[in-house]
mmCIF file of C-alpha atoms in Angstrom:
data_model
loop_
_atom_site.group_PDB
_atom_site.id
_atom_site.type_symbol
_atom_site.label_atom_id
_atom_site.label_comp_id
_atom_site.label_asym_id
_atom_site.label_seq_id
_atom_site.Cartn_x
_atom_site.Cartn_y
_atom_site.Cartn_z
ATOM 1 C CA MET X 1 6.578 12.480 5.548
ATOM 2 C CA GLY X 2 6.669 13.216 1.831
ATOM 3 C CA PHE X 3 9.135 11.934 -0.707
ATOM 4 C CA ARG X 4 10.119 13.686 -3.892
ATOM 5 C CA LEU X 5 9.167 11.744 -6.956
ATOM 6 C CA PRO X 6 12.401 10.630 -8.660
ATOM 7 C CA ALA X 7 12.887 12.293 -12.012
ATOM 8 C CA ALA X 8 12.799 8.919 -13.752
ATOM 9 C CA ILE X 9 9.330 8.037 -12.446
ATOM 10 C CA ARG X 10 6.177 9.395 -13.977
ATOM 11 C CA ARG X 11 2.886 9.208 -12.136
ATOM 12 C CA ALA X 12 -0.498 9.217 -13.810
ATOM 13 C CA SER X 13 -3.989 8.746 -12.507
ATOM 14 C CA PHE X 14 -5.653 5.607 -13.818
ATOM 15 C CA SER X 15 -9.090 4.735 -15.025
ATOM 16 C CA SER X 16 -9.954 1.377 -16.553
ATOM 17 C CA SER X 17 -11.339 3.021 -19.693
ATOM 18 C CA GLN X 18 -7.857 4.402 -20.413
ATOM 19 C CA THR X 19 -6.017 1.073 -20.282
ATOM 20 C CA SER X 20 -5.406 0.635 -24.004
ATOM 21 C CA SER X 21 -4.364 4.244 -24.593
ATOM 22 C CA LYS X 22 -2.022 4.132 -21.596
ATOM 23 C CA VAL X 23 -0.079 1.191 -23.031
ATOM 24 C CA SER X 24 0.978 3.238 -26.032
ATOM 25 C CA ASN X 25 2.051 6.121 -23.756
ATOM 26 C CA ILE X 26 4.912 4.156 -22.231
ATOM 27 C CA PRO X 27 8.269 5.273 -23.639
ATOM 28 C CA LYS X 28 10.718 2.669 -24.877
ATOM 29 C CA GLY X 29 12.840 1.420 -21.988
ATOM 30 C CA TYR X 30 10.103 1.913 -19.366
ATOM 31 C CA LEU X 31 7.311 -0.153 -17.846
ATOM 32 C CA ALA X 32 4.074 0.735 -16.083
ATOM 33 C CA VAL X 33 3.343 -0.467 -12.560
ATOM 34 C CA TYR X 34 0.262 0.055 -10.399
ATOM 35 C CA VAL X 35 0.818 0.788 -6.722
ATOM 36 C CA GLY X 36 -1.204 1.355 -3.559
ATOM 37 C CA GLU X 37 -4.861 1.159 -2.661
ATOM 38 C CA GLU X 38 -5.764 3.648 -5.380
ATOM 39 C CA MET X 39 -3.715 1.705 -7.939
ATOM 40 C CA LYS X 40 -1.763 4.749 -9.050
ATOM 41 C CA ARG X 41 0.107 4.193 -12.269
ATOM 42 C CA PHE X 42 3.840 4.837 -12.333
ATOM 43 C CA VAL X 43 6.047 4.556 -15.400
ATOM 44 C CA VAL X 44 9.504 3.448 -14.308
ATOM 45 C CA PRO X 45 12.735 2.766 -16.210
ATOM 46 C CA LEU X 46 13.573 -0.858 -16.972
ATOM 47 C CA SER X 47 16.886 -0.316 -15.155
ATOM 48 C CA TYR X 48 14.913 -0.578 -11.893
ATOM 49 C CA LEU X 49 14.495 -4.294 -12.600
ATOM 50 C CA ASN X 50 18.180 -4.758 -11.729
ATOM 51 C CA GLN X 51 17.808 -3.239 -8.256
ATOM 52 C CA PRO X 52 17.540 -5.773 -5.395
ATOM 53 C CA SER X 53 14.911 -3.759 -3.503
ATOM 54 C CA PHE X 54 12.752 -3.478 -6.651
ATOM 55 C CA GLN X 55 13.188 -7.217 -7.192
ATOM 56 C CA ASP X 56 11.846 -7.688 -3.645
ATOM 57 C CA LEU X 57 8.734 -5.723 -4.659
ATOM 58 C CA LEU X 58 8.371 -7.956 -7.717
ATOM 59 C CA SER X 59 8.628 -11.056 -5.508
ATOM 60 C CA GLN X 60 5.840 -9.684 -3.318
ATOM 61 C CA ALA X 61 3.741 -9.079 -6.427
ATOM 62 C CA GLU X 62 4.320 -12.657 -7.533
ATOM 63 C CA GLU X 63 3.319 -14.010 -4.095
ATOM 64 C CA VAL X 64 0.102 -11.971 -4.006
ATOM 65 C CA PHE X 65 -0.979 -12.051 -7.642
ATOM 66 C CA GLY X 66 1.049 -14.790 -9.305
ATOM 67 C CA TYR X 67 1.074 -13.885 -12.958
ATOM 68 C CA ASP X 68 -2.562 -12.761 -13.011
ATOM 69 C CA HIS X 69 -2.500 -9.019 -12.360
ATOM 70 C CA PRO X 70 -6.006 -7.548 -12.048
ATOM 71 C CA MET X 71 -5.069 -4.192 -13.576
ATOM 72 C CA GLY X 72 -3.768 -5.802 -16.741
ATOM 73 C CA GLY X 73 -0.315 -4.504 -15.876
ATOM 74 C CA LEU X 74 2.188 -5.149 -13.137
ATOM 75 C CA THR X 75 0.533 -4.520 -9.768
ATOM 76 C CA ILE X 76 2.842 -4.016 -6.789
ATOM 77 C CA PRO X 77 1.174 -4.733 -3.429
ATOM 78 C CA CYS X 78 2.638 -1.994 -1.267
ATOM 79 C CA ARG X 79 1.667 1.472 -0.134
ATOM 80 C CA GLU X 80 2.456 4.324 -2.473
ATOM 81 C CA ASP X 81 4.723 6.041 0.071
ATOM 82 C CA VAL X 82 6.753 2.844 0.516
ATOM 83 C CA PHE X 83 7.134 2.497 -3.252
ATOM 84 C CA LEU X 84 8.256 6.122 -3.564
ATOM 85 C CA HIS X 85 10.722 5.716 -0.702
ATOM 86 C CA ILE X 86 12.284 2.630 -2.283
ATOM 87 C CA THR X 87 12.466 4.057 -5.787
ATOM 88 C CA SER X 88 13.715 7.472 -4.611
ATOM 89 C CA ARG X 89 17.039 5.773 -3.907
ATOM 90 C CA PHE X 90 17.327 4.846 -7.600
ATOM 91 C CA ASN X 91 17.361 8.457 -8.784
ATOM 92 C CA GLY X 92 19.837 8.853 -11.594
ATOM 93 C CA LEU X 93 19.618 5.267 -12.871
#
């Protein structure tokens, strides 16, 4: 079952050597998160932080990683398809 990537989310492949250049590629009003076993990088609007289901994902991240995220950014411990399903409902925010 595939989900369409919401227009507000941008996906990029990640390699650790690109970390510093990736930080500067985040538009104002967005944040980068890393999701799934492959740690895919998604750039999502800050407005997602107000959504209860996204806040649940952040709570899971806090439980698993505390404030020490191994990727240097916000790592969300869920499968990519689950993340896309949750955020697909935010389309238009």
